[in-house]
Coordinates of C-alpha atoms in Angstrom, one line a residue:
M1 CA -16.1 -71.6 -154.2
K2 CA -16.2 -73.5 -150.9
K3 CA -14.4 -72.0 -148.0
F4 CA -12.6 -73.9 -145.1
D5 CA -11.0 -72.6 -141.9
A6 CA -8.0 -74.9 -142.6
V7 CA -6.9 -76.9 -145.6
I8 CA -4.3 -79.5 -144.8
V9 CA -2.3 -81.0 -147.6
G10 CA -0.9 -84.4 -146.7
A11 CA -2.7 -87.1 -144.6
G12 CA 0.2 -88.7 -142.9
L13 CA 0.5 -88.8 -139.1
A14 CA 1.2 -85.0 -139.0
G15 CA -1.7 -84.0 -141.1
L16 CA -4.1 -86.4 -139.4
Q17 CA -3.1 -85.3 -135.9
C18 CA -3.6 -81.6 -136.8
A19 CA -6.9 -82.3 -138.5
K20 CA -8.1 -84.3 -135.4
I21 CA -7.5 -81.4 -133.1
L22 CA -8.8 -78.7 -135.4
S23 CA -12.0 -80.5 -136.2
A24 CA -12.6 -81.5 -132.6
N25 CA -12.6 -77.8 -131.8
G26 CA -15.1 -76.7 -134.3
A27 CA -12.9 -75.7 -137.3
E28 CA -14.1 -76.6 -140.8
V29 CA -11.2 -78.7 -142.1
L30 CA -10.4 -80.1 -145.6
L31 CA -7.7 -82.9 -145.6
V32 CA -6.2 -83.7 -148.9
D33 CA -3.8 -86.5 -150.0
R34 CA -2.4 -87.9 -153.2
K35 CA -3.3 -91.4 -152.1
I36 CA -6.8 -92.7 -152.4
A37 CA -6.2 -95.1 -149.5
L38 CA -4.0 -94.0 -146.7
D39 CA -2.7 -97.5 -145.9
E40 CA -1.1 -97.6 -149.3
G41 CA 2.5 -96.4 -149.8
V42 CA 3.4 -96.0 -146.1
H43 CA 6.9 -94.5 -145.7
T44 CA 7.8 -94.8 -142.0
T45 CA 8.9 -97.8 -140.1
G46 CA 6.6 -96.6 -137.4
I47 CA 8.7 -96.9 -134.2
F48 CA 7.0 -95.1 -131.3
V49 CA 9.2 -94.4 -128.3
R50 CA 8.1 -94.6 -124.6
K51 CA 7.6 -90.9 -124.2
T52 CA 5.2 -90.8 -127.1
L53 CA 3.3 -93.8 -125.8
E54 CA 3.0 -92.2 -122.4
D55 CA 1.8 -88.8 -123.6
F56 CA -0.5 -89.7 -126.6
A57 CA -3.5 -92.1 -126.5
L58 CA -2.6 -94.3 -129.4
P59 CA -5.0 -97.2 -130.0
A60 CA -3.5 -100.4 -128.6
D61 CA -4.7 -102.5 -131.5
C62 CA -2.6 -100.3 -133.8
L63 CA 0.6 -101.1 -132.0
G64 CA 2.9 -104.2 -132.0
S65 CA 4.3 -105.9 -129.0
P66 CA 6.6 -103.8 -126.6
V67 CA 10.3 -103.9 -127.3
R68 CA 12.9 -103.6 -124.4
H69 CA 16.0 -105.1 -126.1
V70 CA 18.4 -103.4 -128.5
S71 CA 21.5 -105.0 -130.1
L72 CA 24.1 -102.6 -131.7
Y73 CA 26.4 -104.2 -134.2
S74 CA 29.8 -102.8 -135.3
P75 CA 31.0 -103.3 -138.9
A76 CA 32.9 -106.4 -137.8
Q77 CA 29.6 -107.7 -136.2
K78 CA 30.7 -107.2 -132.6
I79 CA 27.6 -106.8 -130.5
L80 CA 26.6 -104.4 -127.8
N81 CA 23.4 -105.7 -126.1
L82 CA 21.3 -103.2 -124.2
Q83 CA 18.2 -103.8 -122.1
S84 CA 15.7 -101.5 -120.5
G85 CA 13.6 -102.0 -117.5
H86 CA 10.7 -100.4 -119.4
D87 CA 8.7 -101.0 -122.6
E88 CA 10.7 -98.6 -124.7
F89 CA 9.4 -99.1 -128.3
R90 CA 6.3 -100.3 -130.1
I91 CA 6.0 -100.5 -133.8
G92 CA 2.9 -98.9 -135.2
K93 CA 0.7 -100.7 -137.7
M94 CA 0.7 -97.5 -139.6
G95 CA -1.9 -98.2 -142.2
K96 CA -4.4 -99.2 -139.6
L97 CA -3.5 -96.2 -137.5
Y98 CA -3.9 -93.8 -140.4
R99 CA -7.4 -95.3 -141.1
R100 CA -8.3 -94.9 -137.4
F101 CA -7.2 -91.3 -137.3
L102 CA -9.0 -90.5 -140.5
Q103 CA -12.2 -92.0 -139.2
D104 CA -11.8 -89.8 -136.0
C105 CA -11.4 -86.7 -138.3
L106 CA -14.5 -87.6 -140.4
E107 CA -16.6 -88.2 -137.3
R108 CA -15.7 -84.7 -136.1
G109 CA -16.8 -83.1 -139.3
A110 CA -13.6 -82.9 -141.3
E111 CA -13.8 -83.6 -145.1
F112 CA -11.3 -85.8 -146.9
C113 CA -10.3 -85.9 -150.5
G114 CA -8.0 -88.7 -151.7
G115 CA -6.4 -89.3 -155.0
T116 CA -5.8 -85.5 -155.3
R117 CA -2.8 -83.5 -156.3
Y118 CA -2.0 -80.1 -154.9
V119 CA -1.3 -77.7 -157.7
G120 CA -0.6 -74.3 -156.2
I121 CA -2.1 -71.2 -154.6
D122 CA -3.5 -67.8 -155.6
D123 CA -2.7 -65.3 -152.9
S124 CA -4.2 -62.3 -154.6
E125 CA -7.1 -62.2 -152.1
P126 CA -7.1 -62.1 -148.3
E127 CA -8.2 -65.7 -148.1
T128 CA -5.8 -68.1 -149.9
I129 CA -7.2 -69.9 -153.0
V130 CA -5.8 -73.4 -153.0
E131 CA -5.8 -75.2 -156.3
F132 CA -6.1 -79.0 -156.7
E133 CA -6.5 -81.7 -159.4
T134 CA -8.5 -84.9 -159.0
A135 CA -8.8 -87.5 -161.8
G136 CA -7.7 -84.8 -164.3
K137 CA -10.3 -82.3 -163.1
S138 CA -9.1 -79.0 -161.6
W139 CA -10.9 -77.4 -158.7
A140 CA -10.2 -74.9 -155.9
V141 CA -11.3 -73.9 -152.4
K142 CA -10.6 -70.9 -150.2
A143 CA -8.6 -71.4 -147.0
R144 CA -8.2 -69.1 -144.0
V145 CA -5.1 -71.2 -143.1
L146 CA -3.1 -73.5 -145.4
I147 CA -1.2 -76.2 -143.6
G148 CA 1.6 -78.1 -145.3
A149 CA 2.0 -81.7 -144.2
D150 CA 3.4 -82.7 -147.6
G151 CA 6.7 -84.2 -146.7
A152 CA 10.4 -83.3 -146.7
N153 CA 10.3 -81.7 -150.1
S154 CA 7.3 -79.5 -149.4
K155 CA 5.7 -77.7 -152.3
I156 CA 3.5 -75.9 -149.8
G157 CA 6.6 -74.5 -148.1
R158 CA 7.9 -73.1 -151.3
D159 CA 4.6 -71.6 -152.4
L160 CA 4.3 -69.9 -149.0
G161 CA 7.9 -68.6 -149.1
L162 CA 8.9 -70.6 -146.1
D163 CA 12.2 -72.4 -145.3
E164 CA 13.0 -75.7 -147.1
N165 CA 14.9 -78.8 -145.9
T166 CA 18.4 -79.0 -147.4
E167 CA 19.8 -82.0 -145.6
W168 CA 18.3 -85.5 -145.6
I169 CA 19.0 -89.1 -145.7
V170 CA 17.1 -91.7 -147.7
G171 CA 15.7 -94.9 -146.3
C172 CA 14.6 -98.2 -148.0
E173 CA 12.8 -100.9 -146.1
E174 CA 11.0 -104.2 -146.5
V175 CA 8.3 -105.6 -144.2
Y176 CA 8.0 -109.4 -143.8
R177 CA 5.4 -111.7 -142.2
N178 CA 5.8 -115.3 -141.1
V179 CA 9.3 -114.9 -139.8
P180 CA 10.4 -117.1 -136.9
S181 CA 10.4 -114.9 -133.8
G182 CA 13.9 -115.9 -132.5
G183 CA 13.3 -114.9 -128.9
E184 CA 12.1 -111.7 -127.3
P185 CA 11.1 -108.6 -129.4
R186 CA 14.3 -106.8 -130.3
L187 CA 15.6 -103.8 -132.3
H188 CA 18.9 -104.7 -134.2
C189 CA 21.0 -101.7 -135.3
F190 CA 24.0 -102.0 -137.6
L191 CA 26.7 -99.4 -138.1
D192 CA 28.3 -99.8 -141.5
S193 CA 29.7 -97.0 -143.6
K194 CA 29.1 -99.0 -146.9
L195 CA 25.6 -100.3 -146.3
A196 CA 24.3 -97.3 -144.4
P197 CA 26.7 -94.2 -144.8
G198 CA 25.8 -91.6 -142.2
Y199 CA 23.1 -93.6 -140.6
L200 CA 22.4 -97.3 -139.9
A201 CA 20.8 -100.5 -141.1
W202 CA 18.1 -102.1 -139.0
V203 CA 16.0 -105.2 -138.2
T204 CA 13.0 -104.8 -136.0
N205 CA 11.1 -107.9 -134.8
D206 CA 8.3 -107.3 -132.4
G207 CA 7.0 -110.8 -132.6
E208 CA 4.6 -109.9 -135.4
D209 CA 6.1 -108.3 -138.5
V210 CA 9.8 -107.9 -139.3
H211 CA 11.2 -104.7 -140.8
V212 CA 14.5 -104.8 -142.6
G213 CA 15.9 -101.6 -143.8
V214 CA 18.9 -99.4 -144.6
G215 CA 19.4 -95.6 -144.5
G216 CA 22.1 -93.1 -145.4
Y217 CA 23.1 -90.2 -147.5
A218 CA 21.8 -90.7 -151.1
N219 CA 25.1 -89.5 -152.7
K220 CA 27.1 -92.2 -150.9
F221 CA 25.2 -95.4 -151.6
N222 CA 22.5 -97.2 -153.6
P223 CA 19.7 -97.9 -151.1
R224 CA 18.1 -100.8 -153.0
E225 CA 21.4 -102.5 -153.7
A226 CA 22.5 -102.0 -150.1
L227 CA 19.2 -103.4 -148.8
K228 CA 19.7 -106.5 -150.9
I229 CA 23.2 -107.1 -149.5
F230 CA 22.1 -106.4 -146.0
R231 CA 19.1 -108.8 -146.3
E232 CA 21.5 -111.6 -147.4
K233 CA 23.9 -110.7 -144.5
I234 CA 21.3 -111.0 -141.7
S235 CA 19.4 -114.1 -142.9
P236 CA 19.0 -116.6 -141.4
A237 CA 21.1 -115.8 -138.3
I238 CA 19.2 -112.7 -137.2
A239 CA 16.0 -112.9 -139.2
D240 CA 15.2 -116.1 -141.1
L241 CA 13.6 -114.7 -144.3
R242 CA 13.8 -118.0 -146.3
Q243 CA 10.0 -118.7 -145.9
A244 CA 8.9 -115.2 -145.1
E245 CA 6.2 -113.3 -147.0
L246 CA 7.2 -109.9 -148.2
I247 CA 4.1 -107.8 -147.6
E248 CA 5.4 -104.2 -148.2
T249 CA 8.3 -102.2 -149.5
R250 CA 8.8 -98.6 -148.2
G251 CA 11.2 -95.8 -148.9
G252 CA 11.6 -92.1 -148.8
R253 CA 13.5 -89.0 -147.7
I254 CA 14.1 -88.2 -144.0
P255 CA 15.1 -84.6 -143.2
V256 CA 18.0 -84.5 -140.6
G257 CA 18.9 -80.8 -140.6
G258 CA 16.7 -80.0 -137.6
V259 CA 13.5 -77.9 -137.4
L260 CA 13.4 -75.2 -140.0
S261 CA 13.4 -71.6 -138.8
K262 CA 10.7 -70.0 -140.8
I263 CA 7.8 -72.4 -140.7
A264 CA 4.8 -70.0 -140.7
C265 CA 3.5 -66.9 -142.4
E266 CA 0.1 -65.2 -142.2
R267 CA -1.4 -67.6 -144.8
G268 CA -0.2 -70.9 -143.4
L269 CA 2.4 -73.1 -141.7
L270 CA 4.3 -76.4 -142.0
I271 CA 4.2 -79.5 -139.8
G272 CA 5.9 -82.9 -139.7
D273 CA 8.7 -83.6 -142.2
A274 CA 7.8 -80.4 -144.1
A275 CA 8.9 -78.4 -141.1
G276 CA 12.0 -80.6 -140.5
A277 CA 10.5 -82.0 -137.3
V278 CA 12.7 -85.0 -137.1
S279 CA 15.5 -85.8 -134.7
P280 CA 18.8 -84.8 -136.4
L281 CA 20.6 -87.7 -134.7
T282 CA 18.3 -90.6 -134.7
A283 CA 16.1 -89.6 -137.6
G284 CA 13.0 -90.4 -135.4
G285 CA 10.1 -88.3 -136.6
L286 CA 6.9 -89.7 -135.0
D287 CA 7.2 -88.0 -131.6
P288 CA 8.2 -84.6 -133.1
C289 CA 5.4 -85.1 -135.6
L290 CA 2.7 -85.5 -133.0
R291 CA 4.0 -82.8 -130.7
L292 CA 4.6 -80.1 -133.4
S293 CA 1.3 -80.8 -135.0
S294 CA -0.5 -80.4 -131.7
I295 CA 1.3 -77.1 -131.1
A296 CA 0.5 -75.9 -134.7
A297 CA -3.2 -76.8 -134.3
N298 CA -3.5 -74.7 -131.1
V299 CA -1.9 -71.7 -132.9
V300 CA -4.2 -72.1 -135.8
L301 CA -7.2 -72.3 -133.5
E302 CA -6.2 -69.1 -131.8
S303 CA -5.7 -67.3 -135.1
L304 CA -9.2 -68.5 -136.3
R305 CA -10.8 -67.5 -133.0
T306 CA -9.4 -64.0 -132.9
G307 CA -9.5 -63.4 -136.7
K308 CA -5.8 -62.4 -136.6
P309 CA -3.7 -64.1 -139.2
E310 CA -0.6 -62.6 -137.6
V311 CA -1.0 -65.0 -134.7
L312 CA 0.3 -67.8 -137.0
Q313 CA 3.8 -66.2 -137.0
T314 CA 4.2 -66.9 -133.3
Y315 CA 4.7 -70.5 -134.5
S316 CA 8.4 -70.3 -135.3
G317 CA 11.1 -73.0 -135.6
D318 CA 13.5 -70.7 -133.7
L319 CA 11.5 -71.7 -130.5
F320 CA 12.7 -75.3 -131.0
R321 CA 16.1 -75.2 -132.7
A322 CA 18.1 -74.3 -129.6
R323 CA 17.0 -77.6 -128.0
F324 CA 18.7 -79.6 -130.9
V325 CA 22.1 -78.0 -131.1
S326 CA 23.9 -81.1 -129.6
R327 CA 22.0 -83.5 -131.8
I328 CA 22.8 -81.5 -134.9
W329 CA 26.5 -81.6 -134.0
M330 CA 26.3 -85.3 -133.4
R331 CA 24.7 -85.7 -136.8
R332 CA 27.7 -83.9 -138.3
V333 CA 30.1 -86.3 -136.5
L334 CA 28.1 -89.4 -137.7
A335 CA 28.0 -88.0 -141.3
A336 CA 31.8 -87.7 -141.2
M337 CA 32.4 -91.2 -140.0
N338 CA 32.6 -92.8 -143.5
N339 CA 35.4 -95.2 -142.6
Q340 CA 34.8 -98.7 -141.3
T341 CA 37.8 -98.6 -139.1
V342 CA 36.7 -95.4 -137.4
L343 CA 33.2 -96.8 -136.9
E344 CA 34.7 -100.0 -135.4
L345 CA 36.7 -97.9 -132.9
G346 CA 33.6 -95.9 -132.0
C347 CA 31.7 -99.1 -131.4
A348 CA 34.5 -100.5 -129.2
A349 CA 34.4 -97.3 -127.1
M350 CA 30.7 -97.8 -126.6
R351 CA 31.3 -101.1 -125.0
L352 CA 33.3 -99.4 -122.2
P353 CA 31.2 -98.7 -119.1
L354 CA 30.9 -94.9 -119.4
M355 CA 30.1 -95.0 -123.1
R356 CA 27.8 -97.9 -122.7
S357 CA 25.7 -95.7 -120.4
F358 CA 25.8 -93.0 -123.1
A359 CA 24.6 -95.6 -125.7
G360 CA 21.8 -96.6 -123.3
H361 CA 20.8 -92.9 -123.0
I362 CA 20.6 -92.5 -126.8
F363 CA 18.3 -95.5 -127.2
F364 CA 16.3 -95.3 -124.0
G365 CA 16.4 -91.6 -123.0
R366 CA 13.1 -90.0 -122.5
G367 CA 14.0 -86.7 -124.1
S368 CA 11.5 -85.7 -126.8
F369 CA 10.6 -82.9 -129.0
P370 CA 9.9 -79.9 -126.8
D371 CA 6.2 -79.1 -126.3
D372 CA 6.8 -76.5 -123.5
V373 CA 7.9 -73.7 -125.8
N374 CA 7.2 -70.1 -124.8
L375 CA 4.2 -69.5 -127.1
P376 CA 1.8 -66.7 -126.1
Q377 CA -0.6 -68.0 -123.5
F378 CA -3.8 -68.3 -125.5
E379 CA -7.1 -68.1 -123.7
K380 CA -8.5 -71.6 -123.2
K381 CA -12.2 -72.2 -123.9
K382 CA -14.3 -75.3 -123.6
S383 CA -15.9 -74.6 -127.0
L384 CA -14.1 -72.6 -129.7
K385 CA -16.0 -69.8 -131.3
I386 CA -14.3 -69.0 -134.5
A387 CA -14.4 -65.3 -135.6

């Protein structure tokens, strides 16, 4: 049975980022995903914020044009226009970005197995036996560390006895090409308790592709029906879709309960959506995904270098949760605003000078997922020697 230092289940942005760092430092990595091609079935809109673009070297050809303008719409279609003096957002061409990240991993020695289903684990031995199925054939490998990057409803998390996400919203989105630009790149956000209960509907137009989507609590609306109504509502005034080409439909769960507390044990850990690494307020997950995956990779490398599985447990969600208390409470407030009149009053308040500044802070603030947590100060070496 083949043995790997790290087996990563899930080759989205979290799994790819973690695999890149591990393989670059000499770890033997197996990356597994249910999809044969990573550019199929992309779930995320792919909005990267300024802080992420400043701190991570993302390939420029995998990013759309910079966005500085945001329009916030009340249920009655009253508009609050916000503009930043900086390039605040860029929409990632996620399929292309995933392929580029995967190529980086392969060049660094990682192995990839697509079209593969994670089955379970056998923890009767010191090294975890990880069981898979590919094209109806069962197989298994040994892993010194098992890493779950398998989404909001993580089976890895359950099998390792870690915490699980219990609060999420669902999103449904369509991506169009050949849409008239209609001016500068802009992010349109719509507050509407019927079309997007507890969250918002959106149109992003970066001058290339146009994303049209809705999100909210699953028990309060029908996402596909809401998206159909919303699409008719915004065309052609905001996005003229009459001659547009529909190139992709996306959807999925987005955890909004904050980072889980227990996200590691001596056999493995969770990253990305599996760890709840998503902003409770904005539901933005790409910046937390990259930062938490990088932290996790460093912890795994130290565990491998020292031969001490207990090092993995220094990676705890409690190190991060305190930073998100205010956002969690704001999420509760937004979830409770299920009345159009209340939302309209809230939007009216945001047009006042003080609240307008607050709205600008939400959209343009440079706060991000904390990456300065008080982890043990691991010894830094130019080349990792794994025990």
